[in-house]
mmCIF file of C-alpha atoms in Angstrom:
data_model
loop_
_atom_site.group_PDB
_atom_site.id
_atom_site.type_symbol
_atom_site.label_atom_id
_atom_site.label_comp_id
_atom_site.label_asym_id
_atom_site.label_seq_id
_atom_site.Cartn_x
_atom_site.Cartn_y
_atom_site.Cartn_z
ATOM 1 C CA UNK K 134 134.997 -46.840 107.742
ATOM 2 C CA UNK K 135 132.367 -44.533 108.708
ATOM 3 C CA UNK K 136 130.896 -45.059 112.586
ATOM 4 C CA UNK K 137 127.302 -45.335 113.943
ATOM 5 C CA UNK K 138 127.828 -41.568 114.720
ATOM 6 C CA UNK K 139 128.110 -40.781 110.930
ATOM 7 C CA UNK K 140 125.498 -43.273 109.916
ATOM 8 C CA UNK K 141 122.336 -41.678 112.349
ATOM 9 C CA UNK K 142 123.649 -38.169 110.810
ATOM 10 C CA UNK K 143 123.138 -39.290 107.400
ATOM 11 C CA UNK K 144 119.765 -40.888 108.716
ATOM 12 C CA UNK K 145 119.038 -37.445 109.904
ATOM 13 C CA UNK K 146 119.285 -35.374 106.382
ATOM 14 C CA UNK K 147 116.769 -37.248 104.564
ATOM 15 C CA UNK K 148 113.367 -35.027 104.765
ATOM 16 C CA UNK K 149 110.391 -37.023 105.565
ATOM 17 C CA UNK K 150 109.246 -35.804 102.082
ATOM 18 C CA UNK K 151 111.710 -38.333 100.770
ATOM 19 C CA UNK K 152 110.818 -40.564 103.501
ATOM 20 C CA UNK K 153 106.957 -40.539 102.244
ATOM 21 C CA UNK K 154 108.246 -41.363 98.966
ATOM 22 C CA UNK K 155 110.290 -44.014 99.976
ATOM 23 C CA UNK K 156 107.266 -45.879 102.229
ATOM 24 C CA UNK K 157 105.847 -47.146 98.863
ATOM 25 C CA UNK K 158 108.407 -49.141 97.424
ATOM 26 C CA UNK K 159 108.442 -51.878 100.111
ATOM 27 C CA UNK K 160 106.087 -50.736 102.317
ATOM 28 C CA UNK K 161 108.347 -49.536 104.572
ATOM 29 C CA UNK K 162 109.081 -46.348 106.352
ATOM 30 C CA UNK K 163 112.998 -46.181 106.578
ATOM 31 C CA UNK K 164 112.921 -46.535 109.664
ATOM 32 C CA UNK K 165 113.055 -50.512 110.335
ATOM 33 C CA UNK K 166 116.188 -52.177 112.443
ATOM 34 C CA UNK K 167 116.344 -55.048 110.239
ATOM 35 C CA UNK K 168 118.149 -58.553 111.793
ATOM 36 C CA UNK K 169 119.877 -60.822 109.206
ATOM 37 C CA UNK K 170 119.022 -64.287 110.815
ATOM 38 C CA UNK K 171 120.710 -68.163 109.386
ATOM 39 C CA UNK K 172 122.076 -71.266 109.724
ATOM 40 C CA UNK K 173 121.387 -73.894 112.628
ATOM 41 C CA UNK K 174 119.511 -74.078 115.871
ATOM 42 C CA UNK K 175 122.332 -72.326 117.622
ATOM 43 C CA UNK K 176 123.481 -69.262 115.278
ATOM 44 C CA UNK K 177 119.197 -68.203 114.977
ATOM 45 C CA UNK K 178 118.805 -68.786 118.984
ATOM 46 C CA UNK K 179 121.528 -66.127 119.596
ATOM 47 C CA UNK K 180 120.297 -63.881 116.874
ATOM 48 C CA UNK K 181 116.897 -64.187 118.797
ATOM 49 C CA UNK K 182 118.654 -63.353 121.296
ATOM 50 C CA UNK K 183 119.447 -59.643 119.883
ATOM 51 C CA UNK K 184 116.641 -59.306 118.205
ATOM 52 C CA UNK K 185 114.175 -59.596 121.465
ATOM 53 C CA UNK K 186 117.338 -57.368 122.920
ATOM 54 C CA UNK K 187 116.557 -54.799 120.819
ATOM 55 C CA UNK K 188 112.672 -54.774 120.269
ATOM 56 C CA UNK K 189 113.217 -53.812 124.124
ATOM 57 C CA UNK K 190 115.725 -50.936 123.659
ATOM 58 C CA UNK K 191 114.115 -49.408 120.919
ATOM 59 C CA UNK K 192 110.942 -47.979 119.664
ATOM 60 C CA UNK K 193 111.363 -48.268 115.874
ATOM 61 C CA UNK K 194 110.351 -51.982 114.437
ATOM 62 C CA UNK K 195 112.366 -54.604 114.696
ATOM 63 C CA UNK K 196 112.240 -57.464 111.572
ATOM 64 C CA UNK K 197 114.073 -61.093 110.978
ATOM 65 C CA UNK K 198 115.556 -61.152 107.688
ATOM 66 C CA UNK K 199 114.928 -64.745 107.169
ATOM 67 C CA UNK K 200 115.128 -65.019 103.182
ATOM 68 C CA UNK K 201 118.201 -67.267 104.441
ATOM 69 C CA UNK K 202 115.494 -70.453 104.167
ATOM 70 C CA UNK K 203 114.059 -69.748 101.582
ATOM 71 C CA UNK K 204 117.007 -69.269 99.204
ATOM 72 C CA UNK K 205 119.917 -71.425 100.969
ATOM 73 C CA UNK K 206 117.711 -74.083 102.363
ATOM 74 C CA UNK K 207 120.351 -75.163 104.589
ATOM 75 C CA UNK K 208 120.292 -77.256 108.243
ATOM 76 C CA UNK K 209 116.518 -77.797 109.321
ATOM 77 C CA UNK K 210 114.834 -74.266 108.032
ATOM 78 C CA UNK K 211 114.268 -71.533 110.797
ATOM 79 C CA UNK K 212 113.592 -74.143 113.934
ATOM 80 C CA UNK K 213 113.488 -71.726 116.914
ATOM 81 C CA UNK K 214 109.843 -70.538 116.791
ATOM 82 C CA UNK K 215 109.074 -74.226 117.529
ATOM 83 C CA UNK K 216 111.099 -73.745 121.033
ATOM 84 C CA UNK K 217 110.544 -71.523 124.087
ATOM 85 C CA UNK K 218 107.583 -69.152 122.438
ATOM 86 C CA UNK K 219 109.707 -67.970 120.706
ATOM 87 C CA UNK K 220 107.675 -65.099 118.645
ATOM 88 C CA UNK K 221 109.458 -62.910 115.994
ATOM 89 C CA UNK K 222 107.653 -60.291 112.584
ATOM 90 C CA UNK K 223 109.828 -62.068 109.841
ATOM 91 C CA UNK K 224 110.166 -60.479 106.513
ATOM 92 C CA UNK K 225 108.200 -63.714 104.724
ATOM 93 C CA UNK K 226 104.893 -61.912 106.944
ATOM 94 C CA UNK K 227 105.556 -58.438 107.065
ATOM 95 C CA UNK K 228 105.596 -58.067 103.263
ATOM 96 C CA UNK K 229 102.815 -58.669 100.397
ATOM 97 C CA UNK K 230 103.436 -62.208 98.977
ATOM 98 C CA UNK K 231 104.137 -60.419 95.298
ATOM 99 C CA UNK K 232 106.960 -58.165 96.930
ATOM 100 C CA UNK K 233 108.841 -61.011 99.195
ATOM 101 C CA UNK K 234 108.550 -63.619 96.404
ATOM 102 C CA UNK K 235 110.612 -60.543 94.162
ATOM 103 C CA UNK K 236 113.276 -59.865 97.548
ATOM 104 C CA UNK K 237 113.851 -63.874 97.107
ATOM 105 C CA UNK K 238 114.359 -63.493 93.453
ATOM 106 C CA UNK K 239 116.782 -60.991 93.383
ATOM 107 C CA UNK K 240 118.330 -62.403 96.709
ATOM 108 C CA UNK K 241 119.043 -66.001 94.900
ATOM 109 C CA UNK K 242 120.572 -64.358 91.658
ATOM 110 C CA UNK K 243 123.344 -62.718 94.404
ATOM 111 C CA UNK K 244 121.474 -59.100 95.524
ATOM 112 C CA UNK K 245 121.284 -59.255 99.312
ATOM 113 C CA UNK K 246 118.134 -57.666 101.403
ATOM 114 C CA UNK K 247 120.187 -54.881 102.440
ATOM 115 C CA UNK K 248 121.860 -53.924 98.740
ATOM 116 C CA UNK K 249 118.376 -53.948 97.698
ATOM 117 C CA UNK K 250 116.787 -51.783 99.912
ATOM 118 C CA UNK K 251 119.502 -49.456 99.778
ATOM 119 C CA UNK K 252 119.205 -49.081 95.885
ATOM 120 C CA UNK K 253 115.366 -48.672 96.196
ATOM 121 C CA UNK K 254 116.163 -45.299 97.845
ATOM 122 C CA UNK K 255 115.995 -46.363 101.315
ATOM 123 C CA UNK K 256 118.208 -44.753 103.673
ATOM 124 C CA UNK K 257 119.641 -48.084 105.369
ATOM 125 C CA UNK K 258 123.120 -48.745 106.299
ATOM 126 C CA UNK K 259 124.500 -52.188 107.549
ATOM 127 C CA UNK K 260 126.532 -53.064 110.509
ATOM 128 C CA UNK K 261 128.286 -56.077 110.024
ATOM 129 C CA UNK K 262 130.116 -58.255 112.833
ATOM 130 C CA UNK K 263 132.953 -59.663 110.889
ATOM 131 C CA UNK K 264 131.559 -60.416 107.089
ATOM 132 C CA UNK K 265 128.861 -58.559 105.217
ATOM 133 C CA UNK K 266 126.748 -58.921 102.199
ATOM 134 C CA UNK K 267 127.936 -56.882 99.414
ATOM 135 C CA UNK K 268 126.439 -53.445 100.145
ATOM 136 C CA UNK K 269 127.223 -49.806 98.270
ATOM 137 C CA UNK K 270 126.052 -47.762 101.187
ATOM 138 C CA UNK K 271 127.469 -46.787 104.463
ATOM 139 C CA UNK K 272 128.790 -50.299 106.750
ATOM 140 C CA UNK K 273 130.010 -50.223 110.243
ATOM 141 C CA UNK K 274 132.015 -52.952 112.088
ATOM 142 C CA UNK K 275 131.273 -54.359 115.427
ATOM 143 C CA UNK K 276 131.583 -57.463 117.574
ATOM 144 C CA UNK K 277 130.292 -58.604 120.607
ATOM 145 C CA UNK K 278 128.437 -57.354 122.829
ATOM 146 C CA UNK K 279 127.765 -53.731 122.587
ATOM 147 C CA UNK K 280 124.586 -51.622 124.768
ATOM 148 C CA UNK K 281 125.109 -48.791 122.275
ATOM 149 C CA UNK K 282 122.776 -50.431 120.082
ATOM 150 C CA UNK K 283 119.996 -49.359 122.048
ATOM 151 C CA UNK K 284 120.720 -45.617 120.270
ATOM 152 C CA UNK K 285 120.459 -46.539 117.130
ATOM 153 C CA UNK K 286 118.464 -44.668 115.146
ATOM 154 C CA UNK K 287 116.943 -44.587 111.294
ATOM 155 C CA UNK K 288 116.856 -47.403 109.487
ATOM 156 C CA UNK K 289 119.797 -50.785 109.991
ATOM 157 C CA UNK K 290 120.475 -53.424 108.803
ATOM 158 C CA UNK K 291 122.673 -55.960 111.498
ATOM 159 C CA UNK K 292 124.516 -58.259 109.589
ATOM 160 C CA UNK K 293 125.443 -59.937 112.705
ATOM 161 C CA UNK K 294 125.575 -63.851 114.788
ATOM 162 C CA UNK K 295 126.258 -62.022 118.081
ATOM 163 C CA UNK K 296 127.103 -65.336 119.853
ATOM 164 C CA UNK K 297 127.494 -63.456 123.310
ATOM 165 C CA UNK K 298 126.017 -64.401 126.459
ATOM 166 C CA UNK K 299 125.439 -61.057 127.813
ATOM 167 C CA UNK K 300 122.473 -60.520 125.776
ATOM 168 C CA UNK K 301 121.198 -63.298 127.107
ATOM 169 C CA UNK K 302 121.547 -62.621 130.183
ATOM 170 C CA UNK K 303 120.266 -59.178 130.316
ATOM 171 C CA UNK K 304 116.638 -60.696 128.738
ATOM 172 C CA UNK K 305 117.033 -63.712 131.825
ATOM 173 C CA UNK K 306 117.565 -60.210 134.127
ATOM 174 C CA UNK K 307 114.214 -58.483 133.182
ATOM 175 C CA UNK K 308 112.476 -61.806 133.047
ATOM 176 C CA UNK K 309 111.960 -62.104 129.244
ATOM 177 C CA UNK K 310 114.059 -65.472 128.952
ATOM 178 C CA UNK K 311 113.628 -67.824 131.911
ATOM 179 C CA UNK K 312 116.742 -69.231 133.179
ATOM 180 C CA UNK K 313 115.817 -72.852 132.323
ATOM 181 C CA UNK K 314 113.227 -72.679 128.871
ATOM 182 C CA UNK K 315 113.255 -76.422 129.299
ATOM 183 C CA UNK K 316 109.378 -77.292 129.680
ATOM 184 C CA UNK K 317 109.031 -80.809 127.663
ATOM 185 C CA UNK K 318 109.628 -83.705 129.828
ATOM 186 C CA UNK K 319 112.037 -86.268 128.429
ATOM 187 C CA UNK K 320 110.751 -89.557 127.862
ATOM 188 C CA UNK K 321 112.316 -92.592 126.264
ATOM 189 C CA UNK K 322 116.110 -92.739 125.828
ATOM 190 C CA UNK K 323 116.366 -89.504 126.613
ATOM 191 C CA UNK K 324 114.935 -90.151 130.051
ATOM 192 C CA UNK K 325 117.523 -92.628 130.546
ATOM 193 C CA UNK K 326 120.187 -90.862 129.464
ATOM 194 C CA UNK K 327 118.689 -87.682 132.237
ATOM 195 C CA UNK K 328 119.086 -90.217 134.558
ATOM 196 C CA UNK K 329 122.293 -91.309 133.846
ATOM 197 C CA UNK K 330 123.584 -87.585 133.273
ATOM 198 C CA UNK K 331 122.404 -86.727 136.883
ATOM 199 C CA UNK K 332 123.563 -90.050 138.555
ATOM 200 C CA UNK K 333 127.332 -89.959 137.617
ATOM 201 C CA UNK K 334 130.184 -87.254 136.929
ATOM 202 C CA UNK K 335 128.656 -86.142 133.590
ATOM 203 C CA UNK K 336 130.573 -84.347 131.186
ATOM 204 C CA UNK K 337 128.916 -82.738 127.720
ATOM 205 C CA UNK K 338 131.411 -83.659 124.961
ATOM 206 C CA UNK K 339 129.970 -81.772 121.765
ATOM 207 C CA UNK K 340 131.868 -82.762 118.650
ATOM 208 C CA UNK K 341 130.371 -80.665 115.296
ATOM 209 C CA UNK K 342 131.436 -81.434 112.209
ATOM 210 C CA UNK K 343 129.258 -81.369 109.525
ATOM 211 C CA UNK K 344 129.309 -78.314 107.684
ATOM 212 C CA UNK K 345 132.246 -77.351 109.820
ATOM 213 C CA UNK K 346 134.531 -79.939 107.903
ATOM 214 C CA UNK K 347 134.149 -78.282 104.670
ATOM 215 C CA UNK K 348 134.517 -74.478 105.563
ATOM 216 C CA UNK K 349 138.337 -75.621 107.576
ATOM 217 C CA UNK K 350 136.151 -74.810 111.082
ATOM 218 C CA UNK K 351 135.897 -78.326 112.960
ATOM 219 C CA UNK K 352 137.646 -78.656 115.888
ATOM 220 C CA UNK K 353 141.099 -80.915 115.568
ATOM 221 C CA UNK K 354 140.960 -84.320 117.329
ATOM 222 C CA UNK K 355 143.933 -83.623 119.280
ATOM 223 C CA UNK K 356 142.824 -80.968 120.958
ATOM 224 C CA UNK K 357 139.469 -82.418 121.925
ATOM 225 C CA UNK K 358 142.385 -85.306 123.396
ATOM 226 C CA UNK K 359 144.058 -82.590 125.625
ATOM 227 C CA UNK K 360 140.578 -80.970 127.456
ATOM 228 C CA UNK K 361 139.701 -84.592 127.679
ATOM 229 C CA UNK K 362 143.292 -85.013 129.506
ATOM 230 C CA UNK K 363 142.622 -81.927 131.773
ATOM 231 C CA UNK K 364 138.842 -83.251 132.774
ATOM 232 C CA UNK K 365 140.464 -86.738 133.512
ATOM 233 C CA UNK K 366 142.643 -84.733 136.014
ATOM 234 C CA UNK K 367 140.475 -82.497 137.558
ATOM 235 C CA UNK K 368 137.323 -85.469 138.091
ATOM 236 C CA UNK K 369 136.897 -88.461 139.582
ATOM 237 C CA UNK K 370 135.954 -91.139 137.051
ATOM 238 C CA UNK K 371 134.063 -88.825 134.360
ATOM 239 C CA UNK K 372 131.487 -90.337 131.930
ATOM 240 C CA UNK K 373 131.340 -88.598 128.648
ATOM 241 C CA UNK K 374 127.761 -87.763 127.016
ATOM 242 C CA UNK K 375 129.046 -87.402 123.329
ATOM 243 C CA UNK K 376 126.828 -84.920 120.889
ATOM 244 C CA UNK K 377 127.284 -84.864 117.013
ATOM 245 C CA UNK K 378 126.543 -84.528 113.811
ATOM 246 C CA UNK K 379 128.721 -87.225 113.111
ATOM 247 C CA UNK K 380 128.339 -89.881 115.412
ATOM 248 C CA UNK K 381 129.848 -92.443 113.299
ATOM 249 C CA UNK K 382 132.886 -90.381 113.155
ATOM 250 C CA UNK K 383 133.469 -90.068 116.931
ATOM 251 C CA UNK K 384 132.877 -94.142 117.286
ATOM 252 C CA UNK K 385 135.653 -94.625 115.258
ATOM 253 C CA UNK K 386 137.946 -92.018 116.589
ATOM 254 C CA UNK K 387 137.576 -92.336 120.198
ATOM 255 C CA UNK K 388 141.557 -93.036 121.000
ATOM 256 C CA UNK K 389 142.206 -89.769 119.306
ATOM 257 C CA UNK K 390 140.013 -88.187 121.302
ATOM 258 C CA UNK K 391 141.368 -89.706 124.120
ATOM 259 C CA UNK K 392 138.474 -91.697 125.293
ATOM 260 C CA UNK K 393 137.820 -95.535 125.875
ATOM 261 C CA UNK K 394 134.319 -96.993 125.322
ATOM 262 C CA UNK K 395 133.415 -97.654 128.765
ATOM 263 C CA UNK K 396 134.368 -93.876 129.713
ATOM 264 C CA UNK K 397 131.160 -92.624 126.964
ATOM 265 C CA UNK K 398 127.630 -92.725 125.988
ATOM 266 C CA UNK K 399 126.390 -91.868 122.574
ATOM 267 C CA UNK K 400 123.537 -89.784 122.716
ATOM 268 C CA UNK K 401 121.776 -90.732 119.345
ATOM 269 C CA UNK K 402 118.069 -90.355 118.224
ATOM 270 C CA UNK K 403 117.308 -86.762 118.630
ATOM 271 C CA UNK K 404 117.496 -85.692 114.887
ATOM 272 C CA UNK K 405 115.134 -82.580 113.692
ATOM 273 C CA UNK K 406 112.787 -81.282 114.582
ATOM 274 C CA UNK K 407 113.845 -82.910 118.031
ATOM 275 C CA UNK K 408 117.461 -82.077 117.741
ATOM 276 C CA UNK K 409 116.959 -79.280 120.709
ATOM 277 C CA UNK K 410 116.559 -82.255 123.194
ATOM 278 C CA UNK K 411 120.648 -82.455 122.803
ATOM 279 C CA UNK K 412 120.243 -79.028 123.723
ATOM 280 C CA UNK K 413 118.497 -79.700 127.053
ATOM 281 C CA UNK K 414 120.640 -83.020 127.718
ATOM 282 C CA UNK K 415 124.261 -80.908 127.275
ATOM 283 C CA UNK K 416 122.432 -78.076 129.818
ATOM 284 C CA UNK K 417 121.605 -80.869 132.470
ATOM 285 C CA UNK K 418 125.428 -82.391 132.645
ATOM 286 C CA UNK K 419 127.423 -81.681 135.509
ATOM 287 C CA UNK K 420 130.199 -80.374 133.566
ATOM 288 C CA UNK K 421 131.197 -79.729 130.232
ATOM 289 C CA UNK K 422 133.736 -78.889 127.412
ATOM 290 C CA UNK K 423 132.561 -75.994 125.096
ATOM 291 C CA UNK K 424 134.171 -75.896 121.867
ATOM 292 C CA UNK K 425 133.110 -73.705 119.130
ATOM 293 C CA UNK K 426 129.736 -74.689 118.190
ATOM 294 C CA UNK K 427 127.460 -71.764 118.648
ATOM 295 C CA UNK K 428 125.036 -74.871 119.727
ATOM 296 C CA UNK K 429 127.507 -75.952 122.780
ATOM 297 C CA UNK K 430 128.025 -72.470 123.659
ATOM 298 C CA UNK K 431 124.755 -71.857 124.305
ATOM 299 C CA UNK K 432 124.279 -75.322 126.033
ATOM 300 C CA UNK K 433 127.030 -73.778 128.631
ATOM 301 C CA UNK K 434 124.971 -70.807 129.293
ATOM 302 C CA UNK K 435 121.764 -72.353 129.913
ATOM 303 C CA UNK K 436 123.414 -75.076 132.160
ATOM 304 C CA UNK K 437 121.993 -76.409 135.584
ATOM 305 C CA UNK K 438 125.235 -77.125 137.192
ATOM 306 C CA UNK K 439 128.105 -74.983 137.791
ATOM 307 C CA UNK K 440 130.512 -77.961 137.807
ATOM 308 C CA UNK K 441 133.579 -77.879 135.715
ATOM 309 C CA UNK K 442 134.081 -76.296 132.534
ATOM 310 C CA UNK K 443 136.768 -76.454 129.975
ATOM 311 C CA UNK K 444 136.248 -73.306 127.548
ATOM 312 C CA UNK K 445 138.114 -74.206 124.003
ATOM 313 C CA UNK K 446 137.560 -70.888 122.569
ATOM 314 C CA UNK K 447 137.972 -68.115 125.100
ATOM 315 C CA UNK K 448 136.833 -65.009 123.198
ATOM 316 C CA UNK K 449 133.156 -66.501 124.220
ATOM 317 C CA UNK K 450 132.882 -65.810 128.005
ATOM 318 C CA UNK K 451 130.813 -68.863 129.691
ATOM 319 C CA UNK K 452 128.978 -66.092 132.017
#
């Protein structure tokens, strides 16, 4: 597999002759650190999260690839420059309508951004995390959280979900992420169910399904039953503040989760483009159980209470 070493060296023996040349195809200058970004709330929040990262790090541009919604039209579209300012140069704006409409095009019939680019002339290579699109030049393979990024040099492409906390957390250290982006104030049923959250032993309980079902990801009910076990242990009469996708689900599988109706609340109304209030409703809760929704995980890390947490997949630190 060739390294990030190897990959800046190649970057390195194309004269800017051939760089010139290459500046009118797509308008760019082969230099561009381009950041795929998809799916829900949570997966594009932490792909934010990199891609503010590294416009810090770096001095070459920094774009969202988000041809994602426009050609899979999955989830609620690209939701997260409706929350916390969030402020990104997408793809959609940084090209001529003519030229994006074509990247779309050739992007639905199965040619991703990066293959593209790369057979244009341009001297890109991808890093992938653990998948990548198909690609004939140069791809290098890394996951989690890794500074070296900040080196990077000549033109990337960062196939990547990067569902870490730590870059997070170093944006939250040099104030560029506050460590509670909650401004709206609840009102409603959500109010009530602040007040509720903050008046008893609250414990977040997110349960995705959803997409999850289908691709063999979702969580099994049994072992939602044991952290539910362990919490009953560890807390003195814990009420459970249920997210989902699938709330109808959880109502009629709450023994196999090992929960009793008067031991729960349903959270239910916040569908999009409100479906971040769950967001800020899991953070307030005294304590929690993260499974392995990108959306929960991130939930844990903006949290207002240390409280008690039960961490069902491990190889994402709660930091």
């Amino acid at each position: 597999m060739e390294n990030i070493e190897q990959t800046i060296k190649e970057f390195r023996e194309y004269t800017e002759t051939q760089r010139m040349l290459l500046k009118n195809v797509y308008g760019f200058n082969g230099n561009e650190h381009i950041i795929y970004m998809n799916g829900g709330l949570g997966n594009q929040m932490f792909q934010f999260f990199f891609y503010q990262w590294l416009s810090c790090m770096i001095d070459e541009p920094v774009i969202v690839d988000d041809t994602y919604f426009f050609v899979e039209k999955k989830h609620n579209g690209l939701e997260i420059e409706k929350l916390f300012g969030c402020k990104m140069v997408k793809l959609s704006e940084a090209l001529p309508e003519s030229v994006f409409a074509e990247m779309l095009n050739r992007r639905a019939a199965g040619e991703a951004v990066a293959e593209q680019l790369y057979k244009a002339g341009y001297p890109i290579s991808v890093i992938g995390e653990s998948n990548a699109p198909t690609f004939s030049g140069p791809i290098s393979w890394i996951q989690g959280y890794h500074p070296g990024h900040m080196r990077n040099k000549g033109m990337i492409y960062y196939h990547m979900y990067n569902i870490d906390g730590n870059y997070l957390r170093d944006l939250q250290k040099i104030g560029l992420f506050p460590a509670n982006p909650f401004s709206k104030e609840l009102n409603g049923a959500n109010a009530e169910y602040a007040k509720k959250i903050k008046s008893t032993e609250s414990v977040a309980l997110h349960i995705r399904r959803g997409d999850f079902v289908a691709l063999g990801w979702a969580t099994e009910d049994s072992v939602y039953k044991s952290a539910v076990k362990m919490m009953n242990e560890k807390l003195n009469n814990p009420l459970y503040f249920i997210f989902s996708d699938d709330l109808n689900y959880c109502k009629e599988h709450l023994k196999e989760f090992g929960l009793s109706k008067n031991k729960v609340v349903f959270v239910e109304g916040n569908v999009a483009p409100n479906n971040y209030l769950d967001l800020q409703l899991m953070a307030m809760c005294k304590h929690r159980i993260v499974s392995n929704s990108s959306f929960c995980y991130l939930a844990a890390l903006l949290r207002e209470n240390e409280g008690l947490i039960l961490n069902m997949n491990p190889s994402r630190k709660v930091i």
